[in-house]
Each structure stands twice: as structure tokens, then as C-alpha cells.
Short mmCIF file of C-alpha atoms in Angstrom, two decimals:
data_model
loop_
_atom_site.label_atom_id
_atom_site.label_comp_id
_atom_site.label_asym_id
_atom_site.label_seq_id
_atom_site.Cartn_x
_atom_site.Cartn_y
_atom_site.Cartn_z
CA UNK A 230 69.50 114.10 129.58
CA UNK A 231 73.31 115.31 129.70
CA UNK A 232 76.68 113.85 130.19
CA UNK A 233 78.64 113.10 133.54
CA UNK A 234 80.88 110.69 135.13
CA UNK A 235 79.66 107.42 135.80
CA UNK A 236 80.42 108.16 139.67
CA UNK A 237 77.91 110.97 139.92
CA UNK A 238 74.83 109.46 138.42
CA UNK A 239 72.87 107.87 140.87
CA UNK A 240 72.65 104.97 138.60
CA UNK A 241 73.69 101.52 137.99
CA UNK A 242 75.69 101.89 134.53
CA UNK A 243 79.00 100.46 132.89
CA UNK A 244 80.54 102.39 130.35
CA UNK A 245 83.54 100.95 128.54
CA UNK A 246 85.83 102.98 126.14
CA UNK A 247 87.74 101.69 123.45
CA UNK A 248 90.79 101.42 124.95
CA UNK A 249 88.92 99.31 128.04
CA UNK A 250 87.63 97.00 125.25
CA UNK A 251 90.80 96.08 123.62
CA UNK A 252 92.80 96.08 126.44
CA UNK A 253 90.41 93.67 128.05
CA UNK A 254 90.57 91.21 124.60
CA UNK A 255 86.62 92.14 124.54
CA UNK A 256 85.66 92.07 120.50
CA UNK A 257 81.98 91.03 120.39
CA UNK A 258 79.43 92.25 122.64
CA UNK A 259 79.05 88.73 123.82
CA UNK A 260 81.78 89.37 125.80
CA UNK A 261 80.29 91.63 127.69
CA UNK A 262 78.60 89.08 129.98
CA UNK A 263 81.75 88.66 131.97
CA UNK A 264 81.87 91.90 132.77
CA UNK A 265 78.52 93.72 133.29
CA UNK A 266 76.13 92.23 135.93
CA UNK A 267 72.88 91.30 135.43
CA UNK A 268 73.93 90.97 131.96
CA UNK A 269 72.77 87.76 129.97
CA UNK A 270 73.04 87.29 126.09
CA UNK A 271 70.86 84.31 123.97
CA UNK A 272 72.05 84.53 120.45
CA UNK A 273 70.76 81.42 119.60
CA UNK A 274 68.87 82.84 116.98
CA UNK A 275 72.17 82.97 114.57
CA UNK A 276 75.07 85.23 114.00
CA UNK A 277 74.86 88.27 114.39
CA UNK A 278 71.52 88.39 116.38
CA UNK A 279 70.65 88.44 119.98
CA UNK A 280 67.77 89.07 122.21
CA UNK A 281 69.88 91.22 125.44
CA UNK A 282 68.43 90.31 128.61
CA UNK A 283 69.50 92.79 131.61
CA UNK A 284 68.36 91.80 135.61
CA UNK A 285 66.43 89.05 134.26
CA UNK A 286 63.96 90.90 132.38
CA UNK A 287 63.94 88.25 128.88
CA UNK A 288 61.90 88.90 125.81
CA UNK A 289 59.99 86.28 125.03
CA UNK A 290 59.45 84.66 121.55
CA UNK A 291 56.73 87.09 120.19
CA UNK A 292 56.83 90.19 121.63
CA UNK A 293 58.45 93.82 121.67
CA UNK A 294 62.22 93.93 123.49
CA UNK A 295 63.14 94.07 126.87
CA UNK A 296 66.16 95.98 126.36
CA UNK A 297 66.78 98.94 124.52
CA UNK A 298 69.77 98.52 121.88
CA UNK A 299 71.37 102.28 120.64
CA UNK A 300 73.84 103.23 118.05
CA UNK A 301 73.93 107.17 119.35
CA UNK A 302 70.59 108.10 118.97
CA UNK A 303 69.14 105.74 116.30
CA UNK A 304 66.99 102.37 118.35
CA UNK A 305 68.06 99.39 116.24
CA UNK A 306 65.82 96.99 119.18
CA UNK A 307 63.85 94.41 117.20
CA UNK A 308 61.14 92.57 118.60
CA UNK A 309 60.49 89.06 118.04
CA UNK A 310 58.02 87.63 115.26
CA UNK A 311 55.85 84.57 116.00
CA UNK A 312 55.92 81.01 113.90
CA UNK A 313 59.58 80.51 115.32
CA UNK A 314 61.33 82.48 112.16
CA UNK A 315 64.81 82.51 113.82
CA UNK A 316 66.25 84.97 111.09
CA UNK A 317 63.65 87.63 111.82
CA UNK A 318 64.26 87.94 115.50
CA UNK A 319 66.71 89.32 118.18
CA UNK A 320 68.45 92.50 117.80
CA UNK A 321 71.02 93.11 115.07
CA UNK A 322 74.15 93.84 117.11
CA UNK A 323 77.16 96.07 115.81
CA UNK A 324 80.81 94.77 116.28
CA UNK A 325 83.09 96.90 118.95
CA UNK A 326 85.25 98.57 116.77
CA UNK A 327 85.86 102.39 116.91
CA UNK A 328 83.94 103.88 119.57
CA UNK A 329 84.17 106.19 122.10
CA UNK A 330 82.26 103.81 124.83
CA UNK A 331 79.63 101.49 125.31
CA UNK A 332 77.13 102.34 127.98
CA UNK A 333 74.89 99.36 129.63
CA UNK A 334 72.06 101.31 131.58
CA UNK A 335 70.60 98.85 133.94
CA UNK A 336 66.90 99.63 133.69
CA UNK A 337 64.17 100.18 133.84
CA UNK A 338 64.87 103.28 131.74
CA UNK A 339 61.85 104.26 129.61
CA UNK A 340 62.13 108.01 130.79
CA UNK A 341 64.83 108.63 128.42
CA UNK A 342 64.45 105.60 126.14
CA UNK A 343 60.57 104.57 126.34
CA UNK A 344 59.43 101.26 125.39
CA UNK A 345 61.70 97.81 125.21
CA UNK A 346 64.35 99.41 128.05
CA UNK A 347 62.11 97.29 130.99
CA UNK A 348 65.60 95.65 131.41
CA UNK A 349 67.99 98.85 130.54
CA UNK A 350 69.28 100.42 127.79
CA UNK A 351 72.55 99.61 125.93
CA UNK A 352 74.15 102.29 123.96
CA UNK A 353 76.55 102.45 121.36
CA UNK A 354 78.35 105.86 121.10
CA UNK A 355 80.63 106.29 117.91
CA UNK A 356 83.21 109.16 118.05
CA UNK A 357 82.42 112.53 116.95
CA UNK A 358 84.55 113.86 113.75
CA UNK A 359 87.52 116.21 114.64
CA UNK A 360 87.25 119.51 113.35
CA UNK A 361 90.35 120.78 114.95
CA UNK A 362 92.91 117.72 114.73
CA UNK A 363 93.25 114.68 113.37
CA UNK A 364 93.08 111.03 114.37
CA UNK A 365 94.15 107.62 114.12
CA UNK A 366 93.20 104.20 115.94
CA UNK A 367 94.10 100.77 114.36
CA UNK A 368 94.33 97.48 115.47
CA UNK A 369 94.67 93.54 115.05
CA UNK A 370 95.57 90.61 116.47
CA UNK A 371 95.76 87.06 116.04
CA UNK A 372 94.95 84.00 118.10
CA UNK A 373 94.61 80.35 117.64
CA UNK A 374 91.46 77.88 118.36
CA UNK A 375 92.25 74.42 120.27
CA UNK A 376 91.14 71.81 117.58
CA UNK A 377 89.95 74.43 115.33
CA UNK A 378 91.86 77.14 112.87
CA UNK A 379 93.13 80.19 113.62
CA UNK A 380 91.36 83.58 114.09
CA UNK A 381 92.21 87.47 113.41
CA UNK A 382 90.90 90.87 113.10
CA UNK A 383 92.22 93.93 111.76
CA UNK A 384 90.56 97.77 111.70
CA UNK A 385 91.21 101.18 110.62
CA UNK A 386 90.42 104.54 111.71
CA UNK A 387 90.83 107.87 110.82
CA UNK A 388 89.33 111.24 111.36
CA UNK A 389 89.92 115.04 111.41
CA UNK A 390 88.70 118.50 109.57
CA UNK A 391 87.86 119.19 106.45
CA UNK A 392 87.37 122.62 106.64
CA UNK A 393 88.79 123.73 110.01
CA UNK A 394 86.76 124.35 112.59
CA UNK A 395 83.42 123.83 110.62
CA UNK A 396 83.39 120.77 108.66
CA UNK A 397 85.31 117.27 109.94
CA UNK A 398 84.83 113.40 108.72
CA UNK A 399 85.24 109.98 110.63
CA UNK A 400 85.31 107.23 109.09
CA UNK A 401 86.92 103.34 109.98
CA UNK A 402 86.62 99.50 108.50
CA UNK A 403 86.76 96.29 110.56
CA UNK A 404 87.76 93.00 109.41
CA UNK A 405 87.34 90.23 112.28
CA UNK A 406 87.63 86.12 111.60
CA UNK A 407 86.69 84.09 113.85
CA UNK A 408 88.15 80.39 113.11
CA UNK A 409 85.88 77.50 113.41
CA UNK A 410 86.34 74.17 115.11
CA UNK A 411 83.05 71.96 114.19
CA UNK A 412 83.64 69.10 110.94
CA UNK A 413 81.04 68.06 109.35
CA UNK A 414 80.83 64.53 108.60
CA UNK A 415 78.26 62.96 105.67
CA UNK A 416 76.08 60.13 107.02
CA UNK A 417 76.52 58.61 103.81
CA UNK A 418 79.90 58.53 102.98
CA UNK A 419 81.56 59.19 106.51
CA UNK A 420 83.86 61.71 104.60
CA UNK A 421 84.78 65.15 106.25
CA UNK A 422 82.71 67.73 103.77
CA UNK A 423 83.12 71.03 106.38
CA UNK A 424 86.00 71.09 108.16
CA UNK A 425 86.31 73.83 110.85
CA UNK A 426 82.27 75.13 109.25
CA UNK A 427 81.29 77.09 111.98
CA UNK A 428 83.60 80.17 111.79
CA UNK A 429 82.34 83.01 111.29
CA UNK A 430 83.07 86.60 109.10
CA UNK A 431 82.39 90.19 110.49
CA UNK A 432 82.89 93.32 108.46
CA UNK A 433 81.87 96.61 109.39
CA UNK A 434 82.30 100.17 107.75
CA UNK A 435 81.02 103.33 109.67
CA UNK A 436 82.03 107.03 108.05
CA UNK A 437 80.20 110.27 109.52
CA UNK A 438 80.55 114.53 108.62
CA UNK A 439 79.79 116.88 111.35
CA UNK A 440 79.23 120.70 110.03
CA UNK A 441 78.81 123.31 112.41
CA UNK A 442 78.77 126.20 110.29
CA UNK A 443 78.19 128.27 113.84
CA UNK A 444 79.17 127.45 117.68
CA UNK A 445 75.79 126.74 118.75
CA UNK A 446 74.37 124.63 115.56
CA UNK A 447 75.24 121.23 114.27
CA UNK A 448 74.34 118.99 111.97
CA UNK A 449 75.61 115.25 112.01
CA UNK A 450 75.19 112.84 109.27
CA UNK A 451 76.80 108.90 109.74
CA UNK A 452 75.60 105.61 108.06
CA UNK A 453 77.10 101.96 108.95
CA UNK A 454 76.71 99.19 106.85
CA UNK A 455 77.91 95.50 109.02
CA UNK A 456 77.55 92.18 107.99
CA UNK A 457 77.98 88.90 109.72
CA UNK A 458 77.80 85.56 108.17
CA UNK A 459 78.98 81.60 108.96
CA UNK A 460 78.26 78.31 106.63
CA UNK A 461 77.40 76.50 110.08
CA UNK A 462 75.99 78.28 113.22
CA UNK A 463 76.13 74.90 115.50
CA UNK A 464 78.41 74.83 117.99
CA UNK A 465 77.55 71.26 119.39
CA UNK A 466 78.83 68.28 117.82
CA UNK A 467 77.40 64.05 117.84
CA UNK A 468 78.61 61.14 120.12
CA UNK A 469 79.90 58.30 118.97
CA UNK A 470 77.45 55.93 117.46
CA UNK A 471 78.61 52.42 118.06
CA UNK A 472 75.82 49.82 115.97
CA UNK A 473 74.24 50.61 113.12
CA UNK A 474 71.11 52.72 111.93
CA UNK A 475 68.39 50.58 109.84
CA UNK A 476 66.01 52.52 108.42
CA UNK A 477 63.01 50.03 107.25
CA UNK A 478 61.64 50.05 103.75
CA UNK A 479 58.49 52.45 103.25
CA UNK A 480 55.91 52.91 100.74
CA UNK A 481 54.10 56.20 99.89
CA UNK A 482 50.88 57.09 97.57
CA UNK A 483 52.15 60.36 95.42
CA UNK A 484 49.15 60.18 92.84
CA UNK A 485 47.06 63.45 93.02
CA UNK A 486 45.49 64.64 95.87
CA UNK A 487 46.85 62.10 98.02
CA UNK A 488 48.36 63.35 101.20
CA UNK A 489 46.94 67.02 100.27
CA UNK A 490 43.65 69.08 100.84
CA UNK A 491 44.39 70.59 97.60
CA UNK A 492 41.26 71.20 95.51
CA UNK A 493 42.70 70.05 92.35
CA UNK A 494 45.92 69.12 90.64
CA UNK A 495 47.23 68.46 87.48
CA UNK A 496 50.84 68.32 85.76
CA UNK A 497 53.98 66.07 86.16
CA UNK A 498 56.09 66.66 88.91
CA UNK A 499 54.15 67.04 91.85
CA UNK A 500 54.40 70.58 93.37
CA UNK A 501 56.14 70.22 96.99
CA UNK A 502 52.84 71.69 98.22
CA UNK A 503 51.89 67.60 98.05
CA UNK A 504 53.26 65.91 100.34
CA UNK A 505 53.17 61.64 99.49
CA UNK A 506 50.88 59.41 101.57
CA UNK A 507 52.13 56.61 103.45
CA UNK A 508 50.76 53.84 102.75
CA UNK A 509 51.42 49.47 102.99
CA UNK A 510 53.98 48.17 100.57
CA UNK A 511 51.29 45.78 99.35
CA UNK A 512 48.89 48.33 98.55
CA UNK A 513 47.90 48.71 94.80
CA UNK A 514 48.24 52.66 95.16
CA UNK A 515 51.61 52.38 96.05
CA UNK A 516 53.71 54.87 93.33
CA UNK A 517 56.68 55.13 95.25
CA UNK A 518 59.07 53.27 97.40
CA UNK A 519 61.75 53.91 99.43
CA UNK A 520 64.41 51.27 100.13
CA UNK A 521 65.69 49.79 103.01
CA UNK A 522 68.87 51.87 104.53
CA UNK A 523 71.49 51.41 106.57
CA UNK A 524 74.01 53.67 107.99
CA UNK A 525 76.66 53.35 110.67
CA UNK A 526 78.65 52.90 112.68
CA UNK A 527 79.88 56.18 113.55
CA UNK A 528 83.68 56.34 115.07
CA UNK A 529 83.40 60.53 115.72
CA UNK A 530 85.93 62.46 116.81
CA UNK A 531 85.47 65.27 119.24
CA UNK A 532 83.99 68.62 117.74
CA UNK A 533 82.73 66.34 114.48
CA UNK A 534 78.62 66.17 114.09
CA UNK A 535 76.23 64.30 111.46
CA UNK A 536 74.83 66.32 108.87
CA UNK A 537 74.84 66.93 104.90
CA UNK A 538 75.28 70.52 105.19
CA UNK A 539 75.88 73.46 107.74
CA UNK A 540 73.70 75.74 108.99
CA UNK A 541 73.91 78.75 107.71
CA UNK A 542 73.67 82.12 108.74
CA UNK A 543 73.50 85.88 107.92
CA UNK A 544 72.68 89.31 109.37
CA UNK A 545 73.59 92.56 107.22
CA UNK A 546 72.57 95.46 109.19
CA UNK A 547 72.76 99.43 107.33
CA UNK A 548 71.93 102.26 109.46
CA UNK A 549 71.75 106.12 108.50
CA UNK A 550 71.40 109.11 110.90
CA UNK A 551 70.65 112.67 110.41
CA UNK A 552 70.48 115.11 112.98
CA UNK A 553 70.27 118.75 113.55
CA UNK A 554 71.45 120.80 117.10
CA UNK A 555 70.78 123.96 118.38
CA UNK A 556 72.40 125.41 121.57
CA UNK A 557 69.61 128.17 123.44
CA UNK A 558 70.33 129.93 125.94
CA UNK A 559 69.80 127.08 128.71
CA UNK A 560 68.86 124.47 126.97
CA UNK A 561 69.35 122.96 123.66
CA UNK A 562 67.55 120.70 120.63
CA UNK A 563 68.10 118.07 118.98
CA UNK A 564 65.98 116.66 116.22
CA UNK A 565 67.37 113.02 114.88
CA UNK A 566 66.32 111.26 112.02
CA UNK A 567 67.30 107.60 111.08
CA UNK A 568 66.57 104.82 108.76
CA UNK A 569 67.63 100.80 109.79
#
């Protein structure tokens, strides 16, 4: 395991540096689809999660990844939990912001990177601190959504020595907005209670020391803290709904134990443990009923869908690395230590 140029590995890789990224518009790692082959992304598990599929190889719902995700040396792969619990699955996935490149290792490549890489291995690789000279990076940009509101992002780098030669810091913020374009409209009231809801916030701080108190050892500490979030992760929106929706009148049996294997119950309300019995509307046991509704028509607009709320969603990822290097004479050492 060393460092070359992509041309003289005799493997299929695509490493992007930061100046590739931006110059290519490429600010999610969603965008990397149009531009690494045998590439596929489903991150319809909500924002800021994804399960990476690379030459086909998918994970499926319960199960250990397919494709190794890296941020240097620490795995943050996830695999998937059963009972279809979207917000414990797919891989947490850092925003491209500051870094030296991003590797996609077309797999399999469990040599290097063991299980999960069937597919490949993607790799994150922040910048090292300076302990010589100092640098800056910064960026932003601005751009507007067709029927939706704008969007922009703005970061901030910055790195160099401390103590020369021995001691340097790195450390950078990200701000990116992404505007929305989905309304949502209340069944009820027809009024517009979201407009533009699906947009979506990413903020990410990384800051890492390198000391090297000696040319042959090292020791490297970074932590990142990212968070994603959106009030609505639905990107689809309703047809028109020309005649009405009647929703018949229904009767239901709430006394205890009704609707419920529960062994006993006592106390006013019910718990939501018991769920109420349907029963006929001219049944004595009847202890609730539910009136007859009608909603509609619906006259929607393009990008508008039927709901009383969003869907919301959240990742917030924190990852810590330590590690420790020592040059030998022909070979070196590395151990790493890291907590996600």
C-alpha cells in the first residue's frame, strides 16, 4: 500500500482533486455518478445517507456494505438494519469541501480494505497540515432553482505551522444551501403551508494537528463534525385531482381490550398501544365515530404534493482519528485509531 499516479496502477480508479471538483460544479458526492463508471448512488434513505453501489454490486436491505466508504483511514461504511428503519441505514456521506482528492477504487478490493469493498472502495483524503507554509482555499457560489428558490455555498480554509517544521494545523468550515422547489399543500384547507420544503442545509467543520517531533515519526490527530438536514425529503409531487374524495362514515369500539391482545388495561385515555376496533355504526359497542368527509377537488400546480407536513430528515455525522507513523528502514507503520 503506497502512493502513485493513477496511470501506473494497474487498476481501474478515479481520483478527483479539489480543484477537479469545483471546476467541474461537482458539490455532493451524488454528483459523482456522471462522472465515475460503474458508479450508482440510492439515497433514498434521506439526506445525507446513501448505500454506494460500484459495477453493480448493491447492498441489500439487511446486510453489511458493498462498498467501502473512507475518510483517510477511518471506515465510516454502515450496513443496513432490518424492519425497514430508513434513518439507521446507508452510509453517512461527507460533503466535498477541502480535500486533497477523492479516490473511487473499483473493486473488489478487500486486500487493502477487507470486508464491504465487494464493489470498491471510495476514499476521502483530507489535506495534510503545512508545517513549512501556509495555506488558503475558499469558495462560493450561487445559483438559482427553476420553480424553486435560490441556492449557495460558501467555505473556508486555512492551514500552516505552528511550530515550524514540527507542529502544523488545518482546519476549514462549509456552509452549502440547497434551495427547494416542492409546496406543500393541506388537504384540508388547500392553503400552501411549505413552500419550496424540500431544501436542504449542509454544514461541515474538519480541523487536524500533525506533530512530527522527528523526520521519520508522526502523529496525526483530525475530528469532523457534518450535519445535513431538510423539513421535506420528497422530491415527487401529486397530479391533479379533478372530483372529489368521500371518505364514508366509520364506527370503531375503543372500550378496553378491544382491538388489543393486551392482558389488561385500565385508566382514561387509552394508551396508543390500543388501537380502536371497527365495528357497524349500529352496534351497541360503538364509543366512537368518525364522520363522513369530503375533500377535493385538487387544481395542483406543478412541483405542489398533498400532505400535512414534510418529511423530515437528519444525519449528523462526528468522526475522530488518531494515528501514530514510524518510517524503518524499508518499510514503515502506521497504527490508526478512530471513533464515528
Amino acid at each position: 500500500r503506497q502512493e502513485s499516479t493513477v496511470n501506473r496502477v494497474a487498476l481501474s480508479i478515479t481520483a478527483q482533486s479539489q480543484r477537479d471538483l469545483d471546476q467541474q460544479g461537482i458539490q455532493s458526492f451524488q454528483d459523482f455518478v456522471g462522472q465515475v463508471p460503474g458508479l450508482n448512488i440510492n439515497q433514498a434513505l434521506g439526506t445525507g445517507l446513501a448505500n454506494v453501489e460500484i459495477r453493480g454490486i448493491a447492498q441489500g436491505s439487511q446486510g453489511a456494505a458493498t462498498t467501502g466508504f473512507y475518510l483517510d483511514d477511518t471506515p465510516i461504511s454502515k450496513r443496513n438494519v432490518g424492519g425497514g428503519v430508513a434513518t439507521s441505514n446507508g452510509t453517512p456521506l461527507p460533503p466535498l469541501f477541502d480535500l486533497q482528492r477523492v479516490e473511487v477504487l473499483r473493486g473488489p478490493q478487500g486486500t487493502l480494505y477487507g470486508s464491504g469493498s465487494e464493489g470498491g472502495t471510495v476514499r476521502y483524503i483530507t489535506p495534510t497540515p503545512g508545517l513549512d507554509n501556509y495555506s488558503v482555499y475558499a469558495k462560493t457560489s450561487a445559483s438559482m432553482t427553476q420553480d424553486g428558490s435560490p441556492s449557495w455555498d460558501a467555505g473556508f480554509a486555512i492551514g500552516g505551522p505552528i511550530i515550524d517544521g514540527q507542529l502544523g494545523f488545518r482546519m476549514s468550515y462549509y456552509d452549502y444551501h440547497r434551495g427547494g422547489w416542492i409546496d406543500i399543500i393541506d388537504p384540508v384547507t388547500q392553503q400552501n403551508i411549505g413552500k419550496d420544503a424540500n431544501y436542504n442545509d449542509t454544514r461541515v467543520f474538519h480541523g487536524a494537528l500533525l506533530y512530527a517531533p522527528t523526520d521519520d515519526f508522526r502523529v496525526n490527530f483530525s475530528y469532523l463534525t457534518s450535519g445535513q438536514s431538510t423539513p421535506d425529503s420528497q422530491d415527487f409531487y401529486t397530479k391533479p385531482i379533478k372530483d372529489t374524495i368521500n371518505i364514508p362514515q366509520a364506527c370503531f369500539d375503543s372500550t378496553p381490550y378491544a382491538g388489543t391482545t393486551q392482558a389488561a388495561y385500565t385508566g382514561t385515555p387509552l394508551p396508543h398501544s390500543i388501537n380502536p376496533a371497527p365495528v357497524s355504526c349500529s352496534s351497541p359497542t360503538v364509543t366512537y365515530t368518525r364522520p363522513a368527509l369530503t375533500y377535493g377537488p385538487y387544481n395542483l400546480q406543478k412541483y405542489q404534493v398533498l400532505g400535512v407536513d414534510g418529511a423530515p430528515a437528519s444525519t449528523v455525522m462526528n468522526v475522530a482519528a488518531l494515528s501514530f507513523e514510524k518510517d524503518f528502514e524499508g518499510f514503515s507503520a502506521k497504527l490508526i485509531n478512530s471513533y464515528v
